[in-house]
Tab-separated table of C-alpha atoms in Angstrom:
chain	number	residue	atom	x	y	z
J	9	MET	CA	-2.176	-27.595	-6.158
J	10	SER	CA	-3.433	-24.936	-8.308
J	11	LEU	CA	-3.091	-21.310	-6.945
J	12	ARG	CA	-6.933	-21.332	-8.161
J	13	ASP	CA	-7.607	-24.512	-6.276
J	14	PHE	CA	-5.456	-23.355	-3.196
J	15	VAL	CA	-7.562	-20.167	-3.053
J	16	ARG	CA	-10.692	-21.812	-3.053
J	17	SER	CA	-9.953	-24.039	-0.106
J	18	ARG	CA	-8.165	-21.648	1.963
J	19	CYS	CA	-10.588	-18.614	1.168
J	20	PRO	CA	-14.077	-19.426	1.468
J	21	SER	CA	-15.093	-16.143	2.192
J	22	LEU	CA	-14.588	-15.441	-1.711
J	23	LEU	CA	-17.268	-18.067	-2.485
J	24	ARG	CA	-19.926	-16.534	-0.823
J	25	GLU	CA	-21.367	-13.505	-2.564
J	26	TYR	CA	-20.677	-9.895	-1.370
J	27	ARG	CA	-23.726	-8.154	-0.687
J	28	ALA	CA	-23.202	-4.508	-0.240
J	29	SER	CA	-24.669	-2.701	2.739
J	30	ARG	CA	-28.653	-1.115	1.157
J	31	LEU	CA	-27.148	2.616	1.617
J	32	LEU	CA	-23.783	1.962	-0.282
J	33	PHE	CA	-25.204	0.849	-3.062
J	34	ASN	CA	-22.913	2.234	-5.606
J	35	GLY	CA	-19.008	2.352	-6.030
J	36	HIS	CA	-19.297	6.393	-5.296
J	37	LEU	CA	-21.559	5.831	-1.910
J	38	GLN	CA	-18.898	2.914	-0.788
J	39	THR	CA	-15.694	4.799	-1.773
J	40	ALA	CA	-16.955	8.127	0.136
J	41	TYR	CA	-18.046	6.125	3.257
J	42	GLY	CA	-14.369	5.062	3.004
J	43	VAL	CA	-13.274	8.669	3.558
J	44	TYR	CA	-15.953	10.636	5.450
J	45	GLY	CA	-16.820	7.913	7.814
J	46	ASP	CA	-15.765	7.809	11.103
J	47	PHE	CA	-13.566	4.594	12.006
J	48	THR	CA	-12.012	6.308	15.529
J	49	THR	CA	-13.408	3.482	17.840
J	50	VAL	CA	-12.777	0.899	15.734
J	51	ASP	CA	-9.754	-1.353	15.072
J	52	ARG	CA	-7.569	0.201	17.029
J	53	VAL	CA	-3.875	-0.706	16.722
J	54	VAL	CA	-0.663	1.138	18.893
J	55	TYR	CA	2.452	1.091	17.062
J	56	ASP	CA	6.017	1.119	17.734
J	57	ARG	CA	7.727	3.658	15.275
J	58	LYS	CA	11.431	2.136	14.082
J	59	LEU	CA	12.883	5.199	11.725
J	60	ILE	CA	15.416	4.099	8.983
J	61	ARG	CA	17.829	6.385	6.997
J	62	LEU	CA	18.777	5.508	3.586
J	63	VAL	CA	21.230	5.803	1.312
J	64	ASP	CA	20.150	8.880	-0.352
J	65	GLY	CA	19.560	11.134	3.020
J	66	GLY	CA	15.857	9.730	2.720
J	67	THR	CA	13.514	8.099	5.710
J	68	LEU	CA	10.926	6.070	6.258
J	69	SER	CA	9.327	5.490	9.216
J	70	LEU	CA	8.236	1.592	9.779
J	71	ASP	CA	5.141	0.992	12.485
J	72	PHE	CA	5.452	-2.284	14.396
J	73	THR	CA	2.740	-4.013	16.354
J	74	PRO	CA	2.279	-5.119	18.672
J	75	PRO	CA	5.354	-3.429	20.531
J	76	GLU	CA	7.842	-5.723	22.000
J	77	ASP	CA	6.968	-3.778	25.267
J	78	GLU	CA	3.646	-5.032	25.735
J	79	ARG	CA	3.602	-8.497	23.591
J	80	TYR	CA	6.033	-11.184	23.590
J	81	LEU	CA	6.068	-13.230	20.185
J	82	PRO	CA	8.528	-15.881	19.074
J	83	ASP	CA	11.040	-14.436	16.377
J	84	ASP	CA	9.287	-16.839	13.857
J	85	THR	CA	5.994	-15.372	13.956
J	86	PRO	CA	4.440	-14.555	10.223
J	87	ILE	CA	4.751	-11.175	9.606
J	88	VAL	CA	2.013	-8.787	7.864
J	89	VAL	CA	4.043	-6.065	6.028
J	90	ALA	CA	1.836	-3.387	4.713
J	91	PHE	CA	2.033	-0.974	1.613
J	92	HIS	CA	-0.533	2.042	2.595
J	93	GLY	CA	-2.435	4.398	-0.295
J	94	LEU	CA	-1.771	7.999	-2.032
J	95	THR	CA	-0.783	9.783	0.978
J	96	GLY	CA	-1.934	7.617	3.463
J	97	GLY	CA	-0.521	5.635	6.254
J	98	SER	CA	-0.957	3.345	9.493
J	99	ASN	CA	-3.169	5.430	10.596
J	100	GLU	CA	-5.337	5.202	7.601
J	101	ALA	CA	-8.787	3.088	9.324
J	102	TYR	CA	-8.513	0.700	6.044
J	103	VAL	CA	-5.043	-0.468	6.893
J	104	ARG	CA	-6.079	-0.966	10.324
J	105	SER	CA	-9.219	-2.849	9.358
J	106	ILE	CA	-6.511	-5.751	8.356
J	107	ILE	CA	-3.621	-5.308	10.795
J	108	ALA	CA	-5.879	-5.630	14.029
J	109	PRO	CA	-7.906	-8.332	13.582
J	110	ALA	CA	-4.161	-10.064	11.965
J	111	THR	CA	-2.162	-9.568	15.280
J	112	ALA	CA	-5.235	-9.794	17.663
J	113	PRO	CA	-3.957	-12.694	19.984
J	114	VAL	CA	-5.034	-16.074	19.350
J	115	HIS	CA	-7.446	-16.781	22.118
J	116	THR	CA	-9.410	-13.546	20.915
J	117	GLY	CA	-10.036	-14.695	17.323
J	118	GLY	CA	-6.911	-12.716	15.952
J	119	LEU	CA	-4.256	-14.632	13.670
J	120	GLY	CA	-1.856	-13.843	16.088
J	121	TYR	CA	0.712	-12.339	13.988
J	122	ARG	CA	3.575	-9.147	13.889
J	123	ALA	CA	2.823	-6.730	11.209
J	124	VAL	CA	4.404	-3.744	10.099
J	125	VAL	CA	3.098	-0.778	8.487
J	126	ILE	CA	6.212	0.951	5.639
J	127	ASN	CA	5.379	4.810	6.092
J	128	PHE	CA	6.911	6.308	3.007
J	129	ARG	CA	8.641	9.598	2.700
J	130	GLY	CA	6.673	12.586	4.242
J	131	CYS	CA	3.737	10.156	4.719
J	132	ALA	CA	2.056	9.808	8.074
J	133	GLY	CA	4.341	12.161	9.902
J	134	THR	CA	7.833	10.186	8.915
J	135	PRO	CA	10.392	13.107	8.349
J	136	VAL	CA	11.516	14.426	5.065
J	137	THR	CA	15.201	14.397	5.178
J	138	SER	CA	16.043	14.503	1.194
J	139	GLU	CA	15.554	16.507	-1.878
J	140	GLN	CA	12.666	13.376	-2.916
J	141	LEU	CA	9.632	12.587	-1.346
J	142	TYR	CA	8.216	9.282	-3.086
J	143	HIS	CA	6.000	8.092	-6.307
J	144	CYS	CA	3.591	5.312	-7.152
J	145	GLY	CA	6.545	3.467	-9.569
J	146	ASN	CA	9.173	4.005	-6.607
J	147	THR	CA	9.621	0.117	-4.727
J	148	ASP	CA	13.185	1.068	-3.904
J	149	ASP	CA	12.355	2.452	-0.946
J	150	ALA	CA	10.074	-0.908	-0.194
J	151	ARG	CA	13.023	-3.135	-0.866
J	152	GLN	CA	15.102	-0.652	1.528
J	153	ALA	CA	12.697	-0.935	4.539
J	154	LEU	CA	12.070	-4.834	3.768
J	155	MET	CA	15.833	-5.129	4.559
J	156	TYR	CA	15.785	-3.987	7.583
J	157	ILE	CA	12.484	-5.854	8.798
J	158	ALA	CA	14.314	-9.573	6.841
J	159	ARG	CA	17.506	-8.048	8.977
J	160	ARG	CA	15.179	-7.991	12.632
J	161	TYR	CA	13.731	-10.616	12.133
J	162	PRO	CA	15.724	-13.445	9.939
J	163	THR	CA	13.090	-16.310	10.668
J	164	ALA	CA	9.869	-14.979	9.931
J	165	ARG	CA	8.084	-15.177	6.259
J	166	LEU	CA	6.836	-12.439	5.370
J	167	ILE	CA	4.018	-11.124	4.135
J	168	GLY	CA	2.916	-8.531	1.630
J	169	LEU	CA	-0.498	-6.429	1.653
J	170	GLY	CA	-1.034	-3.679	-0.240
J	171	PHE	CA	-3.783	-1.190	-0.456
J	172	SER	CA	-4.635	1.202	-3.859
J	173	LEU	CA	-1.139	2.909	-5.009
J	174	GLY	CA	0.692	0.624	-2.209
J	175	ALA	CA	-1.107	-2.009	-3.972
J	176	ASN	CA	0.931	-0.935	-7.405
J	177	VAL	CA	3.973	-0.798	-5.286
J	178	LEU	CA	3.755	-4.394	-4.400
J	179	VAL	CA	3.055	-5.865	-7.005
J	180	ARG	CA	5.949	-4.370	-9.248
J	181	TYR	CA	8.215	-5.515	-5.878
J	182	LEU	CA	7.448	-8.967	-6.320
J	183	ALA	CA	7.557	-8.685	-10.082
J	184	GLN	CA	11.168	-7.149	-10.242
J	185	GLU	CA	12.134	-9.237	-7.610
J	186	GLY	CA	10.516	-12.626	-9.015
J	187	GLU	CA	11.918	-15.874	-6.693
J	188	ASN	CA	14.737	-12.892	-4.739
J	189	SER	CA	11.640	-11.784	-3.254
J	190	ARG	CA	11.925	-11.347	0.427
J	191	LEU	CA	8.216	-11.524	0.886
J	192	ALA	CA	7.008	-15.320	0.038
J	193	ALA	CA	3.762	-13.637	-0.953
J	194	GLY	CA	1.696	-11.470	-1.470
J	195	CYS	CA	-1.690	-9.562	-1.388
J	196	ALA	CA	-2.913	-6.503	-3.318
J	197	LEU	CA	-6.521	-4.704	-2.780
J	198	GLY	CA	-8.280	-2.406	-5.244
J	199	CYS	CA	-4.591	-2.292	-6.971
J	200	PRO	CA	-4.821	0.501	-9.614
J	201	TRP	CA	-2.811	-1.563	-12.412
J	202	ASP	CA	-2.561	0.755	-14.842
J	203	LEU	CA	-2.039	4.248	-14.239
J	204	HIS	CA	-2.025	5.943	-17.251
J	205	SER	CA	-5.624	4.979	-17.789
J	206	VAL	CA	-6.744	5.910	-14.029
J	207	SER	CA	-5.179	9.115	-14.182
J	208	TYR	CA	-6.505	10.246	-18.186
J	209	LYS	CA	-9.371	8.641	-17.257
J	210	LEU	CA	-9.900	10.831	-14.463
J	211	SER	CA	-8.327	13.711	-15.436
J	212	ASN	CA	-10.516	13.615	-18.407
J	213	GLY	CA	-13.842	12.506	-17.557
J	214	ALA	CA	-16.906	13.601	-16.466
J	215	TRP	CA	-17.195	16.464	-13.280
J	216	LEU	CA	-17.613	12.852	-10.894
J	217	ASP	CA	-14.506	11.578	-12.187
J	218	ARG	CA	-12.379	15.035	-11.950
J	219	MET	CA	-13.271	15.239	-8.535
J	220	TYR	CA	-11.617	12.071	-7.571
J	221	SER	CA	-8.792	13.689	-9.694
J	222	ARG	CA	-8.164	16.581	-7.957
J	223	THR	CA	-8.988	15.216	-4.706
J	224	LEU	CA	-5.750	12.768	-5.398
J	225	ALA	CA	-3.812	16.072	-6.469
J	226	HIS	CA	-4.272	17.678	-3.859
J	227	ASN	CA	-3.436	15.487	-1.298
J	228	MET	CA	-0.154	15.488	-3.127
J	229	ALA	CA	0.036	19.177	-3.155
J	230	THR	CA	-0.356	19.423	0.589
J	231	LEU	CA	2.197	16.766	1.173
J	232	ILE	CA	4.709	18.617	-0.932
J	233	LYS	CA	3.399	21.649	0.788
J	234	SER	CA	4.187	20.767	4.216
J	235	HIS	CA	8.217	20.487	2.989
J	236	ALA	CA	8.438	22.267	0.058
J	237	ASN	CA	12.129	24.008	1.734
J	238	LYS	CA	12.761	19.982	1.526
J	239	LEU	CA	12.171	20.033	-1.171
J	240	ALA	CA	13.144	22.765	-2.942
J	241	ASN	CA	16.790	22.111	-2.779
J	242	ASN	CA	16.205	20.005	-5.774
J	243	PRO	CA	16.573	21.036	-8.684
J	244	LYS	CA	14.355	19.749	-10.924
J	245	LEU	CA	11.916	20.121	-8.017
J	246	SER	CA	12.617	23.480	-7.618
J	247	GLU	CA	11.796	24.886	-11.184
J	248	ALA	CA	8.796	22.915	-10.589
J	249	LEU	CA	7.546	24.071	-7.334
J	250	PRO	CA	6.257	27.495	-8.178
J	251	TYR	CA	4.094	25.798	-10.540
J	252	LEU	CA	2.838	23.131	-8.116
J	253	LEU	CA	2.219	25.796	-5.758
J	254	ALA	CA	0.103	27.605	-7.970
J	255	LEU	CA	-2.155	25.136	-10.006
J	256	PRO	CA	-5.740	25.707	-8.943
J	257	SER	CA	-8.109	22.564	-8.571
J	258	PRO	CA	-5.204	20.686	-10.444
J	259	THR	CA	-6.472	16.946	-11.696
J	260	LEU	CA	-3.647	14.131	-11.471
J	261	TRP	CA	-2.101	14.518	-15.109
J	262	ASP	CA	-1.758	18.137	-14.490
J	263	PHE	CA	0.009	17.716	-10.812
J	264	ASP	CA	2.393	15.135	-12.397
J	265	THR	CA	3.059	16.951	-15.760
J	266	PHE	CA	5.471	19.326	-12.985
J	267	TYR	CA	5.712	16.812	-10.439
J	268	THR	CA	6.224	12.518	-10.396
J	269	TYR	CA	7.719	12.264	-14.399
J	270	GLU	CA	10.845	14.402	-13.146
J	271	HIS	CA	12.274	11.425	-10.520
J	272	ARG	CA	14.641	9.087	-11.046
J	273	SER	CA	14.984	5.552	-9.654
J	274	GLN	CA	17.360	2.598	-9.953
J	275	ASP	CA	15.756	0.924	-13.031
J	276	ALA	CA	14.621	3.798	-14.999
J	277	GLN	CA	16.691	6.891	-16.041
J	278	CYS	CA	14.199	9.907	-15.809
J	279	PRO	CA	12.965	12.160	-16.782
J	280	PHE	CA	10.658	11.020	-19.275
J	281	GLN	CA	9.286	12.795	-21.706
J	282	SER	CA	5.140	12.905	-20.679
J	283	PRO	CA	2.904	11.948	-17.560
J	284	GLY	CA	1.735	9.120	-19.852
J	285	ASP	CA	5.232	7.509	-20.683
J	286	PHE	CA	5.823	8.154	-16.778
J	287	TYR	CA	2.586	6.047	-16.030
J	288	ARG	CA	3.181	3.391	-18.478
J	289	TRP	CA	6.630	2.457	-17.110
J	290	ALA	CA	5.088	2.567	-13.033
J	291	SER	CA	1.905	0.151	-14.076
J	292	SER	CA	2.007	-2.698	-12.421
J	293	HIS	CA	-0.523	-4.695	-14.883
J	294	ASN	CA	2.316	-4.780	-17.409
J	295	VAL	CA	4.662	-6.724	-15.006
J	296	LEU	CA	1.672	-9.587	-13.638
J	297	SER	CA	3.742	-11.760	-15.173
J	298	ASP	CA	7.043	-11.516	-13.586
J	299	VAL	CA	5.748	-12.284	-10.274
J	300	ARG	CA	6.731	-15.659	-8.786
J	301	VAL	CA	5.414	-15.846	-5.552
J	302	PRO	CA	1.449	-16.237	-4.876
J	303	LEU	CA	-0.429	-13.219	-5.365
J	304	LEU	CA	-4.060	-12.776	-4.402
J	305	ALA	CA	-5.552	-9.684	-5.762
J	306	ILE	CA	-9.082	-8.660	-5.119
J	307	ASN	CA	-11.005	-5.289	-6.513
J	308	ALA	CA	-14.589	-4.301	-6.949
J	309	ASP	CA	-16.231	-4.181	-10.841
J	310	ASP	CA	-17.661	-0.522	-9.020
J	311	ASP	CA	-15.023	0.957	-8.377
J	312	PRO	CA	-14.656	4.570	-9.511
J	313	ILE	CA	-11.127	5.432	-10.178
J	314	VAL	CA	-10.142	1.646	-11.130
J	315	ARG	CA	-11.578	0.981	-14.259
J	316	ASP	CA	-9.560	-1.648	-16.273
J	317	LEU	CA	-7.905	-4.831	-14.827
J	318	PRO	CA	-5.423	-7.085	-15.950
J	319	MET	CA	-8.660	-10.157	-16.482
J	320	ASP	CA	-6.224	-12.405	-17.489
J	321	VAL	CA	-3.405	-11.871	-14.872
J	322	GLY	CA	-0.748	-11.955	-17.069
J	323	GLY	CA	-1.080	-15.866	-17.662
J	324	ASN	CA	0.890	-15.482	-14.614
J	325	PRO	CA	-0.345	-18.474	-12.799
J	326	PHE	CA	0.878	-17.342	-9.286
J	327	VAL	CA	-1.527	-14.401	-9.898
J	328	SER	CA	-5.334	-15.172	-8.711
J	329	LEU	CA	-7.372	-12.326	-9.625
J	330	VAL	CA	-11.057	-11.527	-7.501
J	331	VAL	CA	-13.407	-9.526	-8.782
J	332	THR	CA	-16.195	-8.731	-6.640
J	333	ARG	CA	-19.515	-7.010	-8.030
J	334	GLY	CA	-19.564	-3.817	-5.264
J	335	GLY	CA	-17.395	-2.147	-3.098
J	336	GLY	CA	-15.625	0.519	-4.527
J	337	HIS	CA	-12.595	1.967	-4.014
J	338	LEU	CA	-11.263	0.289	-0.752
J	339	GLY	CA	-14.761	0.062	0.177
J	340	TRP	CA	-16.457	-3.425	0.655
J	341	PHE	CA	-18.919	-2.053	3.422
J	342	ALA	CA	-21.545	-5.183	4.476
J	343	SER	CA	-24.116	-4.731	7.247
J	344	ASP	CA	-23.809	-7.169	10.133
J	345	LYS	CA	-26.019	-7.863	12.945
J	346	GLU	CA	-25.621	-6.145	16.404
J	347	GLY	CA	-28.321	-6.921	18.920
J	348	ILE	CA	-31.984	-7.666	17.531
J	349	LEU	CA	-32.604	-4.554	15.876
J	350	LYS	CA	-29.779	-2.800	15.322
J	351	ARG	CA	-27.064	-3.136	12.746
J	352	ARG	CA	-23.410	-2.220	11.315
J	353	ARG	CA	-21.420	-1.529	9.271
J	354	THR	CA	-18.456	-4.171	8.632
J	355	ARG	CA	-15.532	-4.494	5.894
J	356	TRP	CA	-16.694	-7.633	3.982
J	357	VAL	CA	-13.000	-7.908	2.672
J	358	LYS	CA	-11.695	-8.191	6.099
J	359	LYS	CA	-12.417	-12.125	5.627
J	360	PRO	CA	-10.913	-13.151	2.824
J	361	VAL	CA	-8.357	-11.377	3.532
J	362	LEU	CA	-7.213	-12.757	7.048
J	363	GLU	CA	-8.258	-16.462	5.367
J	364	TRP	CA	-5.267	-15.584	2.764
J	365	LEU	CA	-3.196	-14.393	4.993
J	366	ARG	CA	-3.132	-17.441	7.477
J	367	ALA	CA	-2.897	-19.384	4.019
J	368	ALA	CA	0.513	-17.171	3.271
J	369	GLY	CA	1.813	-17.636	6.921
J	370	GLU	CA	0.989	-21.057	7.774
J	371	ASP	CA	0.119	-23.440	4.809
J	372	LEU	CA	2.506	-22.326	2.345
J	373	ALA	CA	5.719	-23.949	1.485
J	374	VAL	CA	8.282	-21.372	2.462
J	375	GLU	CA	12.589	-21.825	2.620
J	376	LEU	CA	14.007	-19.207	4.353
J	377	PRO	CA	16.069	-16.711	4.232
J	378	ARG	CA	14.608	-15.637	1.252
J	379	GLY	CA	15.956	-12.411	-0.796
J	380	ARG	CA	19.690	-11.350	-1.809
J	381	PRO	CA	22.323	-11.835	0.505
J	382	LEU	CA	22.908	-8.781	3.452
J	383	CYS	CA	26.267	-6.701	3.920
J	384	THR	CA	27.747	-4.391	5.652
J	385	ASP	CA	28.952	-1.082	3.460
J	386	GLY	CA	30.297	1.654	5.758
J	387	GLU	CA	27.576	2.887	8.164
J	388	TYR	CA	25.136	1.203	6.032
J	389	ILE	CA	23.165	-2.187	5.742
J	390	SER	CA	22.802	-3.165	1.693
J	391	GLU	CA	21.962	-6.033	-0.561
J	392	ILE	CA	24.729	-7.456	-2.469
J	393	GLY	CA	25.184	-6.260	-6.065
J	394	ARG	CA	23.442	-3.122	-4.846
J	395	PRO	CA	25.947	-0.729	-3.107
J	396	GLY	CA	23.414	2.386	-4.261
J	397	LEU	CA	20.650	1.389	-1.613
J	398	GLY	CA	21.018	0.763	1.617
J	399	TYR	CA	19.808	1.544	5.487
J	400	LYS	CA	20.622	2.456	8.975
J	401	GLU	CA	18.600	3.003	11.713
J	402	VAL	CA	18.151	5.879	12.938
J	403	GLU	CA	16.716	8.130	16.629
J	404	GLY	CA	13.030	8.349	16.640
J	405	GLY	CA	9.965	7.146	17.028
J	406	GLY	CA	8.181	5.934	19.729
J	407	LYS	CA	5.118	4.030	20.349
J	408	PHE	CA	1.333	5.751	20.095
J	409	SER	CA	-2.110	4.611	18.866
J	410	GLY	CA	-2.716	4.624	14.875
J	411	GLU	CA	-6.162	5.882	15.114
J	412	THR	CA	-5.292	9.499	16.788
J	413	LEU	CA	-2.245	10.325	14.006
J	414	ARG	CA	-3.658	12.864	11.886
J	415	ILE	CA	-2.714	14.675	9.046
J	416	ALA	CA	-4.061	18.255	8.487
J	417	GLY	CA	-4.884	18.830	4.878
J	418	LEU	CA	-5.660	15.338	3.887
J	419	THR	CA	-8.067	13.823	2.623
J	420	LYS	CA	-8.161	10.184	4.307
J	421	GLY	CA	-9.208	7.027	2.810
J	422	PHE	CA	-7.230	6.784	-0.465
């Protein structure tokens, strides 16, 4: 069975038209509601945070749900591994909107799965313990987090779920790993795909485009300011920090002229010559042909941030791209009846994604274990053949409610 036929048979919601909420009739309104709407009373999730220290000294926080002391799940229960958007985290409403029903017990209508959100360096309260943050082209942090998850639950199949920038990281990871991916399948929501196109068009477009660009850059600047003392130990960043912190209302392109492309990665020797070079390298549309596990991607045709979509999916039969008419950036809000007269807004995309997660968790033929063999390298756990990567668990973390986590100064929803 082709992936197209598999998706059509397992995700019937995708065959029905998405109808946007009447008051949120364009992509800007859909996106704005996702940013400014109040979602504190819905999709509540209790997380149990684990911290891992990486070989380079950095720290990631992994938020698991449901906590093991609250509900028992067999070790082979499928695990949804979520990748958040730019400066986001496990607290984001768009993340919880999928994680909550995916991990709810089967008898209440949920999938009964386990989930974990990988919070990147400095995000969602994750401590910064090295001179590096993260960036849109970095898949090494995700790779090391997946080592930890796979070792903790070696008999569970892992299913990737990426949102916006996290979707870009997910797709790049799948492409780089090919058949060695620890993830058995993936789902990418609102993936930006061509980062050069996104940043250039937002930074040089109309005033509304530049507003989005400045909002995203402001989030990054806020994150950097809150960890400036630690990041100042990075020789490259120490030179750039005064310029970064002095920029008045920078766009993404302005910001990344000083910041992002100075970073180094295992698979690219930086610094690049320009932000444009970095964006082209960090994009995911140009590596789609290398993905070797089933990947469902969903984008909206009126997304004000993502304009250019890889409609040919790189000619890859492992990839299926669905484009909805409307939905904005990570919005997809629709109206459902609640009683006789009252209506409530819900995220339409929740249903097809849950259908996909159920199919990936139960219907796909998957051989375990996946990925390169793990080994012990001193006090770190690493993959054979990758001595520069590895992790060890450290103290910290604990239980908390996702909707209560607040990060000062950040605009949520991206």
